XYZ file of C-alpha atoms in Angstrom:
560
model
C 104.597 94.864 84.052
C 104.095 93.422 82.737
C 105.001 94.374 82.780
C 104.816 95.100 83.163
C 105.745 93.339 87.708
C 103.022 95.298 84.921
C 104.728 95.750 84.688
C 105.832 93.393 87.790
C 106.274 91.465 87.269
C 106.023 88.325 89.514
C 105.089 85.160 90.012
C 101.641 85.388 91.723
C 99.235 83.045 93.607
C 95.900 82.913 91.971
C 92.947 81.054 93.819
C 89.538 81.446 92.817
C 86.297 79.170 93.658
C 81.893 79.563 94.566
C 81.162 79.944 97.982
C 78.172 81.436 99.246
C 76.782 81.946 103.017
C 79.126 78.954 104.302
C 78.486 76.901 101.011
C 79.798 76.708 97.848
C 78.758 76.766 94.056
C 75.701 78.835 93.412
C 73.291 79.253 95.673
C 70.235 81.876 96.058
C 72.840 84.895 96.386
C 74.015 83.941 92.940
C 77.895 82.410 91.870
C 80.158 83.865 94.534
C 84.106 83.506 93.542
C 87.190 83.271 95.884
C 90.432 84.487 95.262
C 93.923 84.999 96.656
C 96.536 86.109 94.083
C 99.164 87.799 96.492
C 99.501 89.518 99.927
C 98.257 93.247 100.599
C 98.860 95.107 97.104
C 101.170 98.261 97.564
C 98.285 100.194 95.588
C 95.390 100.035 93.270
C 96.322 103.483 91.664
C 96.347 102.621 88.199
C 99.215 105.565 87.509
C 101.300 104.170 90.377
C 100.227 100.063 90.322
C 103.663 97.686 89.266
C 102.459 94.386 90.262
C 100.845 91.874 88.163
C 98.680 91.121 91.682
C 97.697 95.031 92.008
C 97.240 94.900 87.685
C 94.900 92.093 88.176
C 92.635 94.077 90.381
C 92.946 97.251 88.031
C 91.754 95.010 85.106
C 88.911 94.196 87.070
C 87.809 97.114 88.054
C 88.976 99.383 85.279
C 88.792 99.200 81.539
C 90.523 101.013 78.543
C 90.352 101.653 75.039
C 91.127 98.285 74.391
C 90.965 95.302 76.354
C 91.347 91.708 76.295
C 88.322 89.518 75.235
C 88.241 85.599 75.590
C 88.448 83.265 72.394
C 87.701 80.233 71.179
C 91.273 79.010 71.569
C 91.760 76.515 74.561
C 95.263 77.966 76.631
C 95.433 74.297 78.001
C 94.228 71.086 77.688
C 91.448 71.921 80.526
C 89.149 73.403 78.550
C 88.045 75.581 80.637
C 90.832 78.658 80.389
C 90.582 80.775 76.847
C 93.032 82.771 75.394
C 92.059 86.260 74.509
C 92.767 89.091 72.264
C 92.926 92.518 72.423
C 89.866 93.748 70.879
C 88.112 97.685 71.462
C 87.138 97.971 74.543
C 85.838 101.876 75.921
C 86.743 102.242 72.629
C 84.017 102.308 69.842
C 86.507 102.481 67.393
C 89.643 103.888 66.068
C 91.504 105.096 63.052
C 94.890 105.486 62.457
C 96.909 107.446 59.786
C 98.628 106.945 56.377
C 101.889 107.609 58.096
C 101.205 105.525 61.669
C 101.715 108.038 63.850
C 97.890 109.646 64.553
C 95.577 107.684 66.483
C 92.144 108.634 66.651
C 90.016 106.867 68.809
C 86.175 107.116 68.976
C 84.730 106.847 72.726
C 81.404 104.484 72.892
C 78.325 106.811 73.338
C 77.081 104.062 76.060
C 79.666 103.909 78.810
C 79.657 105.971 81.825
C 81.294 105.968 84.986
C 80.190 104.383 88.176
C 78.464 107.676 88.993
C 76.944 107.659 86.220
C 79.139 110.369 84.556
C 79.534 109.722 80.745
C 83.414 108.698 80.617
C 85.025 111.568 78.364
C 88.250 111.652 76.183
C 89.456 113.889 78.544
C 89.711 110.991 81.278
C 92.677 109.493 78.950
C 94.075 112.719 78.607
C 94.417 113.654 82.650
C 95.891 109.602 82.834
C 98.439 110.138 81.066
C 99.569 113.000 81.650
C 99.424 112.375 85.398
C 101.277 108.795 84.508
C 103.970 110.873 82.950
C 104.161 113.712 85.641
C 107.759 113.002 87.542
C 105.513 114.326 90.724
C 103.544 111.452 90.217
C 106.635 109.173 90.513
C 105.087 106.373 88.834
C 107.245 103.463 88.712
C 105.893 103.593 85.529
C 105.977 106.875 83.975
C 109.030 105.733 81.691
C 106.176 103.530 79.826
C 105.086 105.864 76.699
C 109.016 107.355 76.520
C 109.831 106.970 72.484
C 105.890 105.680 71.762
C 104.036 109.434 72.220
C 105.148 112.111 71.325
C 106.680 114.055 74.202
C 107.020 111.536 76.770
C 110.538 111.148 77.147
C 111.015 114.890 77.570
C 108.555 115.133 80.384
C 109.445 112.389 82.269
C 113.470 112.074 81.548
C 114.318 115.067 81.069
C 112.109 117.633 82.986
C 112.412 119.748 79.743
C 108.421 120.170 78.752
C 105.597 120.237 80.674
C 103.339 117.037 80.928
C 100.284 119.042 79.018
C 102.698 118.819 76.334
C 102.277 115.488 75.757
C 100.775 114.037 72.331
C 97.622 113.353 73.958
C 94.274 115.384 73.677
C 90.593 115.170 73.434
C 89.056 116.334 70.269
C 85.915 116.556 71.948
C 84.191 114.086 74.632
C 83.608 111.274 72.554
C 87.189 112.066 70.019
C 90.786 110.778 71.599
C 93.602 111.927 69.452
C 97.165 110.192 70.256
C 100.224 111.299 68.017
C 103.220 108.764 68.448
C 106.975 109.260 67.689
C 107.073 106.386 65.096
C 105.203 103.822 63.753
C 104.439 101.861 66.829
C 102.530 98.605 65.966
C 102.596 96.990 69.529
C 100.690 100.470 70.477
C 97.152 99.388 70.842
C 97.921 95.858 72.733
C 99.469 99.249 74.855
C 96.082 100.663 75.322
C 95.013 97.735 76.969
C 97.414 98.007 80.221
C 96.489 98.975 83.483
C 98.365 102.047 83.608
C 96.885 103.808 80.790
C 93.479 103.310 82.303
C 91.495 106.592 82.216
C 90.877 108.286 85.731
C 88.370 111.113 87.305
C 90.660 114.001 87.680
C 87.298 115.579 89.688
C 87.832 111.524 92.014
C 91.760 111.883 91.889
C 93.176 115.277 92.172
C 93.720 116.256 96.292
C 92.428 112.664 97.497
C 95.062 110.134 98.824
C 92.577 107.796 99.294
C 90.248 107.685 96.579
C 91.112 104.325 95.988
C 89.034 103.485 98.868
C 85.687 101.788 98.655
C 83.784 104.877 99.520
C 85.430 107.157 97.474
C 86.344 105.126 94.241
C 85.026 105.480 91.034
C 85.511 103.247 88.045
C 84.225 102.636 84.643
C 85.007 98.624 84.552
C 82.886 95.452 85.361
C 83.446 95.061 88.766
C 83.101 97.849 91.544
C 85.635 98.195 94.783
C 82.835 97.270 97.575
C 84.538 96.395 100.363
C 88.710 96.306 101.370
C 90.183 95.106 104.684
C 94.015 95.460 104.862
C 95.590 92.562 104.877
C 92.541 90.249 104.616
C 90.283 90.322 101.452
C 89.430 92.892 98.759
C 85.840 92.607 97.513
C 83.915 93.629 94.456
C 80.513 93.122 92.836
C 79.279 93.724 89.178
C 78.958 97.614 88.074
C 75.858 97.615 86.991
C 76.491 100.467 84.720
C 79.402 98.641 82.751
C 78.018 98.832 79.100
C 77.927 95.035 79.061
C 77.211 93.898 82.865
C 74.179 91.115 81.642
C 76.489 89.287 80.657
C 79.193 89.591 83.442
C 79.968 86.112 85.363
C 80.499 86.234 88.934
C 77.747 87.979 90.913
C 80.594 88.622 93.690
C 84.528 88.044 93.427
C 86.179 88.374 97.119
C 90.283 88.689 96.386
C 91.875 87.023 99.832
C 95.278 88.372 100.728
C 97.457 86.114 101.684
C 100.804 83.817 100.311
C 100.598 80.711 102.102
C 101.135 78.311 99.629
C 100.163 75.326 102.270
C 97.161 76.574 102.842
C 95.449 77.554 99.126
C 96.885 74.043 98.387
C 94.445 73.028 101.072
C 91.922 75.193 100.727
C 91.734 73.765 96.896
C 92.025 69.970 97.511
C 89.009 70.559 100.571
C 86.426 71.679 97.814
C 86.769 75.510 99.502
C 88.696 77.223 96.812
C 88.138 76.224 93.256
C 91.248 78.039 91.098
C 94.537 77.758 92.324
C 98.156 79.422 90.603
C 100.224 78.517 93.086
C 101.226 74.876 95.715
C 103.791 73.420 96.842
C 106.537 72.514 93.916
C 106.296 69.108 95.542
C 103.026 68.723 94.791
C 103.336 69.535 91.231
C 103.615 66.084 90.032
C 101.427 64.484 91.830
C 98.528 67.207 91.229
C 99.463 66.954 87.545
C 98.923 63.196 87.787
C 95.633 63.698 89.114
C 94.308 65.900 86.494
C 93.982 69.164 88.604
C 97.207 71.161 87.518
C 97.267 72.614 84.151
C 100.504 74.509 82.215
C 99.557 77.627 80.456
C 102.233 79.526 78.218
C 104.010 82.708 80.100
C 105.807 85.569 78.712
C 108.264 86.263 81.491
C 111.433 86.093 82.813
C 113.033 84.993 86.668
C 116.137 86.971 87.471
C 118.630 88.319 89.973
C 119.541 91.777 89.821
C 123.468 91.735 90.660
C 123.699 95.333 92.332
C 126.792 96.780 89.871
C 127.368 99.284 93.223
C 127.976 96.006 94.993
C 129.420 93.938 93.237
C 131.529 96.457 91.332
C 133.574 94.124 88.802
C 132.430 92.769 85.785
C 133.677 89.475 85.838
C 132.632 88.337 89.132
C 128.843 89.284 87.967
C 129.707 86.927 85.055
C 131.057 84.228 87.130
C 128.000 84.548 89.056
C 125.772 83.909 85.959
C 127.711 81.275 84.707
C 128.377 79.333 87.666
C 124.449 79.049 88.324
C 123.306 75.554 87.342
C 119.968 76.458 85.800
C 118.734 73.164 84.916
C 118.943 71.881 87.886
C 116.571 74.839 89.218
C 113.849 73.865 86.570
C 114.277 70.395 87.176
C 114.484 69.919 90.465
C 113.321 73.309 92.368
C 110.930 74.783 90.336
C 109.208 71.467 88.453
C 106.562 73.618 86.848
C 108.020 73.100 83.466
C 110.178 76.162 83.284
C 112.937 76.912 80.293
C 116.745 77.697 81.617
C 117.160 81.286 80.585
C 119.731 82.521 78.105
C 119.331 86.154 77.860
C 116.777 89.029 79.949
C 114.254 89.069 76.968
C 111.934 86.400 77.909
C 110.923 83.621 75.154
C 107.658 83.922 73.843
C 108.309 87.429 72.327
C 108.576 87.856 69.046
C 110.678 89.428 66.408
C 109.521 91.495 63.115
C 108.699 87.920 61.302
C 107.022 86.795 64.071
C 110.320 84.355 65.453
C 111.156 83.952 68.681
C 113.496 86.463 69.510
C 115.275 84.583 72.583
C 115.821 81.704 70.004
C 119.309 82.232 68.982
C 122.326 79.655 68.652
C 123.518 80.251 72.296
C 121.523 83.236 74.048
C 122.851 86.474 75.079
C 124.370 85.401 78.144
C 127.032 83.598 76.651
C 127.468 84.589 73.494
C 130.047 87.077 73.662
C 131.703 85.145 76.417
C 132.055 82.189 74.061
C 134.052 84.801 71.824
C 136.118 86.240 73.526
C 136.567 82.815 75.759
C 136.912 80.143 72.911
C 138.686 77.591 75.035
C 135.719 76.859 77.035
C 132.775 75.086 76.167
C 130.213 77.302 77.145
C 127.119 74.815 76.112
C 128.371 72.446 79.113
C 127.979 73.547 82.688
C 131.148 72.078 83.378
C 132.471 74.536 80.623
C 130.933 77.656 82.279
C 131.786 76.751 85.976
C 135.436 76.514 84.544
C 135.516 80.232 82.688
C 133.275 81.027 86.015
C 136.597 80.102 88.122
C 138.586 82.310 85.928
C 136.659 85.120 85.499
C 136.205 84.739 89.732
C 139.878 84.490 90.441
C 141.188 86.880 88.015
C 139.089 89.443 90.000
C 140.480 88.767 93.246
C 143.632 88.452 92.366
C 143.748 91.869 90.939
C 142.010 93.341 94.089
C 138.914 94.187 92.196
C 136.705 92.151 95.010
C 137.602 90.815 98.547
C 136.658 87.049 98.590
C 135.854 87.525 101.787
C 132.947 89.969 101.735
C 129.183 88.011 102.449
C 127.025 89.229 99.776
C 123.280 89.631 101.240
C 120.777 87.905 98.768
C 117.222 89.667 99.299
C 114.451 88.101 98.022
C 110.645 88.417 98.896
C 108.948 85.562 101.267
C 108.056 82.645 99.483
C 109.376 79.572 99.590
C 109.573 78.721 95.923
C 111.728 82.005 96.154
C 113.725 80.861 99.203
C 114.461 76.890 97.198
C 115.949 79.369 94.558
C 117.713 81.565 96.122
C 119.294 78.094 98.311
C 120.400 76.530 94.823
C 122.155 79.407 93.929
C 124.018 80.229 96.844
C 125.058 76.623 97.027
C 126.716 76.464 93.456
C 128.127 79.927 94.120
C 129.937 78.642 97.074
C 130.991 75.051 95.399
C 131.872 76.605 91.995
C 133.239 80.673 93.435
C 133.633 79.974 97.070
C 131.668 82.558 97.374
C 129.455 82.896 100.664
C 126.016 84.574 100.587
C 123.417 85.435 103.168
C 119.778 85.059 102.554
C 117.604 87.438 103.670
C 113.330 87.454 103.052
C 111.000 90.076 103.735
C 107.554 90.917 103.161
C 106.556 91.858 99.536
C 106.094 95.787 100.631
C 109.142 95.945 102.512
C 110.963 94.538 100.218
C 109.964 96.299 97.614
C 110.919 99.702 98.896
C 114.186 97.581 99.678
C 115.189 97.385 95.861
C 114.758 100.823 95.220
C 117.391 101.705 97.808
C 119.721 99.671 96.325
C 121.019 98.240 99.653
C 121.382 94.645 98.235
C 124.045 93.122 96.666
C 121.952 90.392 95.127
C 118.157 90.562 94.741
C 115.467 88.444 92.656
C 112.727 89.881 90.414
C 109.939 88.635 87.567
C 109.450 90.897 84.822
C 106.221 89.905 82.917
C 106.042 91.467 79.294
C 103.721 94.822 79.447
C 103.443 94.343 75.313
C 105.098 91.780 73.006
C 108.236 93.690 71.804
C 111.758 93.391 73.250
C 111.684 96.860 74.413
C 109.809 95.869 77.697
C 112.459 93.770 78.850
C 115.547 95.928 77.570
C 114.833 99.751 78.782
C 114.606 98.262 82.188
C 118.308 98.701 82.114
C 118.381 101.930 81.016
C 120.127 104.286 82.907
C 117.873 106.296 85.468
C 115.176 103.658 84.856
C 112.740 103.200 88.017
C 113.556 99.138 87.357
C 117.093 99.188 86.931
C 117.427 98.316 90.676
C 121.104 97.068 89.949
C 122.051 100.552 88.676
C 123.851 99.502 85.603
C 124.948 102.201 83.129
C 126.446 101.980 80.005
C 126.239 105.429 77.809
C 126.471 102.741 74.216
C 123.738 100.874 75.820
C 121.687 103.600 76.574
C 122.192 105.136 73.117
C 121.212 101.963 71.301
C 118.144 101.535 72.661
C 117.437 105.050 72.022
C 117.983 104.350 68.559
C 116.301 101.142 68.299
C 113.130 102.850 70.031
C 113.273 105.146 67.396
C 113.506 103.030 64.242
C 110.690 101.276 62.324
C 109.861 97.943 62.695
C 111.707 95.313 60.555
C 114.906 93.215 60.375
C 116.938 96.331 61.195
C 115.391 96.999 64.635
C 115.820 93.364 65.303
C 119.468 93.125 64.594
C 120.076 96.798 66.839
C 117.862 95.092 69.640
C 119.668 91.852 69.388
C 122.853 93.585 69.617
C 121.930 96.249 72.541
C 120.868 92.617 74.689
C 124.208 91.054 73.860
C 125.763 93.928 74.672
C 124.350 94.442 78.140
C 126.087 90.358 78.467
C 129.957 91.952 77.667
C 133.020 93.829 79.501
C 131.092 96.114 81.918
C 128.193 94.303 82.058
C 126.305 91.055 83.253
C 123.799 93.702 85.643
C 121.257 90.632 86.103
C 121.397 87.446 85.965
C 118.735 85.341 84.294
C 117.465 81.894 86.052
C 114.725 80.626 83.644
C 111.534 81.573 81.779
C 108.491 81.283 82.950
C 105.474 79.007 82.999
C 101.929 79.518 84.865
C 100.487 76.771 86.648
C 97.212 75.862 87.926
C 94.857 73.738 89.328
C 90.791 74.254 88.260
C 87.839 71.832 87.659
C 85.345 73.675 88.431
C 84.819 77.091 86.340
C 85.305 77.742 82.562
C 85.251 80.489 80.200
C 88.546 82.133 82.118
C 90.135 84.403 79.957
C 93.817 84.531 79.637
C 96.894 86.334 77.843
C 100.927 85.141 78.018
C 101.446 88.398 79.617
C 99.906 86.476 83.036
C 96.443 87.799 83.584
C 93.734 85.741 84.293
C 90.672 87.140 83.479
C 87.346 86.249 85.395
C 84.743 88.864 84.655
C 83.052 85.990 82.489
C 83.768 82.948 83.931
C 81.114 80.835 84.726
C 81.189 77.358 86.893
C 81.287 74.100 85.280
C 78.243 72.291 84.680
């Protein structure tokens, strides 16, 4: 997001801890938790959310057919974070046909709304079909193209009408979804935030239903109180189906990004979970027993803006002349991998491998190739074909050397030590000059999506496990492809891989569509590394938590 972003797919601050009337820990008005995960979200509209900071708040307040339940499996040596699994959730049950492609899901007779209006099948039909409405312009309404039937149609094409899609209630309590194939990643699918059933009666006509007066949700936690720019506040629904056993009595989300400070807040008792300090306090808080490593299905990258930087080979010299293990080691520290290909590691193939595991990544394999003379598994090797590539370009007039390509990336400062390191080996390796240029996380968002930047940095967390989520974001007309890359062959193979069943064919086709993308006419992003989450907690357990990034808190309880 994710997406997943869900899509989004960033790296977020996460802070939690007790406080209560100028305390903290429990106290008389029950366990109080504190939280800052990001600045002011762009939205809490499930159909329109694309943040893993705005997903987070979805999850909380919102729940699906499935969901995602904490285990008995540690995530960490802590203790006190669990994975989970996707397990029914709104759903009672659900069947699913000889063939794979009907699912029938049966709504639990218990669950109502907020209101107290029984939820209805019905609310998953008017989702979706609002999700995959191009008037909705969802950044996400490209999520169920090639999964249910009629998606693509309505949202790429314009060609059928959005009741059209393979979505409709049986009766109140009977969901019936018809896919285009055998899907198997489909109901870890019906666990995202943007497939979250909605009120059309609460929706429909009201721009700001998402506001505490107006909301309504069917989750664990209710919207009670929102101040821009300050703190977003919830307390149990005491109609959720199972709210005796919900943990915090009140969870209060802080906006803010001030690394500094949550650091401090943390280490002065205030704040109790932290995701995010000061990369030069990793070690040190790591040393101490406070920070904690948690696998992460994502990927760090730069979009290279193909409109900008209109040549092929000086996006490749770019990529190659980036000295990623110098980033992990030395500017991020949080124990990230160097990157070799847009699919992030941790997702898995048809036999359950790895599928970034191959001999030398899709970066440089067809590089190596169709370049055998340089050693592409040495930096020195790729800073040499980098030179090349670079001067090759200029020569032939395909890019003036002497154009300043503007690097955008959102304020941060693990962000800003990035984007540093790789304007400084793009100048020593390319002579290439770059200007850095921050802005706040709304602003910069709308930014991308103008496609003003030559060079601009993103996180794409994995909506689902399945290559797909990383790969259709370069898709032609995609609302992520902020680099505008196009390639027809491209386009067409992951067409076809979307539509063939899973197995060592699809892997090979997906394989080959990545590796592609990394050819003549390509390079449209360029990976940095994949991603870890951090964090330092001593003081609650029973956290749930999946590699896609969310933290989940509607059980956690504080350490005795």
């Amino acid at each position: 997001m994710k997406k997943k972003i869900i899509a989004l797919v960033l790296c977020v601050v996460t802070v939690f801890a007790f406080t209560a009337c100028g305390g903290s820990g429990s106290s008389d008005d029950g366990f109080h938790a504190t939280a800052c995960i990001a600045s002011e979200p762009e939205t809490i509209d499930p159909s329109l959310v694309s943040s893993v900071d705005g997903s987070t708040y979805v999850q909380h307040m919102f729940e699906n057919l499935m969901k995602y339940a904490p285990t008995d499996e540690a995530a960490d040596g802590s203790g006190n974070v669990m994975m989970t699994e996707v397990v029914p959730g709104m759903a009672e049950s659900y069947e699913v046909s000889d063939d794979g492609l009907v699912y029938t899901f049966k709504i639990r007779d218990d669950v109502v709304w907020s209101d107290g209006e029984p939820v209805k099948a019905q609310d998953w039909v008017y989702s979706w079909q609002r999700l995959v409405n191009p008037e909705t312009a969802s950044d996400y309404g490209y999520f169920l193209d090639g999964v249910v039937v009629n998606a693509e149609e309505i949202f790429e094409e314009g060609s059928k009408d959005p009741s059209e899609l393979g979505i409709k209630a049986i009766d109140d309590k009977t969901l019936e979804v018809t896919l285009c194939q055998d899907t198997p990643y489909f109901i870890e699918m019906c666990a995202f935030a943007s497939l979250m059933p909605l009120r059309e009666d609460i929706v429909e006509g009201n721009d700001e239903w998402t506001n505490p007066e107006n909301i309504v949700v069917n989750g664990p936690y209710i919207l009670s109180e929102w101040t821009h720019d300050s703190v977003i506040k919830m307390v149990p629904n005491e109609k959720y189906y199972d709210a005796e056993n919900l943990g915090p009595d009140e969870i209060d989300w802080y906006l803010s990004a001030d690394e500094t400070a949550i650091l401090s807040a943390y280490q002065s008792g205030e704040w109790a979970f932290v995701e995010s300090f000061p990369t030069d306090m990793i070690s040190s808080l790591q040393e101490s027993g406070d920070c904690f490593i948690d696998p992460y299905v994502g990927t760090y990258y730069l979009y290279l803006n193909c409109d900008k930087i209109k040549d092929w080979r000086v996006r490749a010299a770019m990529c190659l002349a980036v000295d990623r293990q110098n980033i992990v080691d030395n500017v991020s520290q949080g124990g990230q991998a160097p990157a070799t290909g847009l699919v992030a590691s941790g997702i898995l193939d048809s036999e359950k491998e790895d599928f970034a595991k191959t001999d030398l990544g899709p970066l440089y394999a067809w590089l190596q190739e169709t370049y055998p003379d340089y050693d592409l598994t040495t930096y020195e090797g790729k800073c040499d074909l980098a030179k090349k590539l670079y001067d090759e370009a200029v020569e032939e007039g395909a890019f003036d050397p002497k154009e300043t390509i503007v690097y955008n990336f959102n304020t941060d400062d693990a962000h800003k030590a990035i984007a540093e390191a790789c304007g400084q080996d793009w100048k020593n390796v390319l002579g290439l000059d770059i200007t850095l240029a921050n802005q706040e996380w709304n602003t910069y968002t709308n930014g991308l999506a103008e496609h003003k930047f030559g060079v601009a940095r993103l996180g794409w967390i994995a909506d689902y496990n399945d290559p797909i989520t990383y790969l259709e974001l370069m898709v032609t007309g995609n609302s992520y492809n902020y680099g505008l890359f196009s390639d027809p062959k491209f386009d067409e193979a992951i067409k076809t891989a979307k539509a063939m069943p899973v197995g060592a064919d699809r892997d090979k086709a997906l394989h080959d569509a990545e590796a592609a993308m990394f050819s003549e006419n390509g390079f449209p992003v360029c990976p940095i590394y994949f991603y870890t989450s951090m964090y330092c907690n001593k003081t609650m357990k029973n956290i749930g938590y999946t590699t896609m990034g969310y933290y989940f808190f509607q059980y956690a309880q504080p350490v005795e």
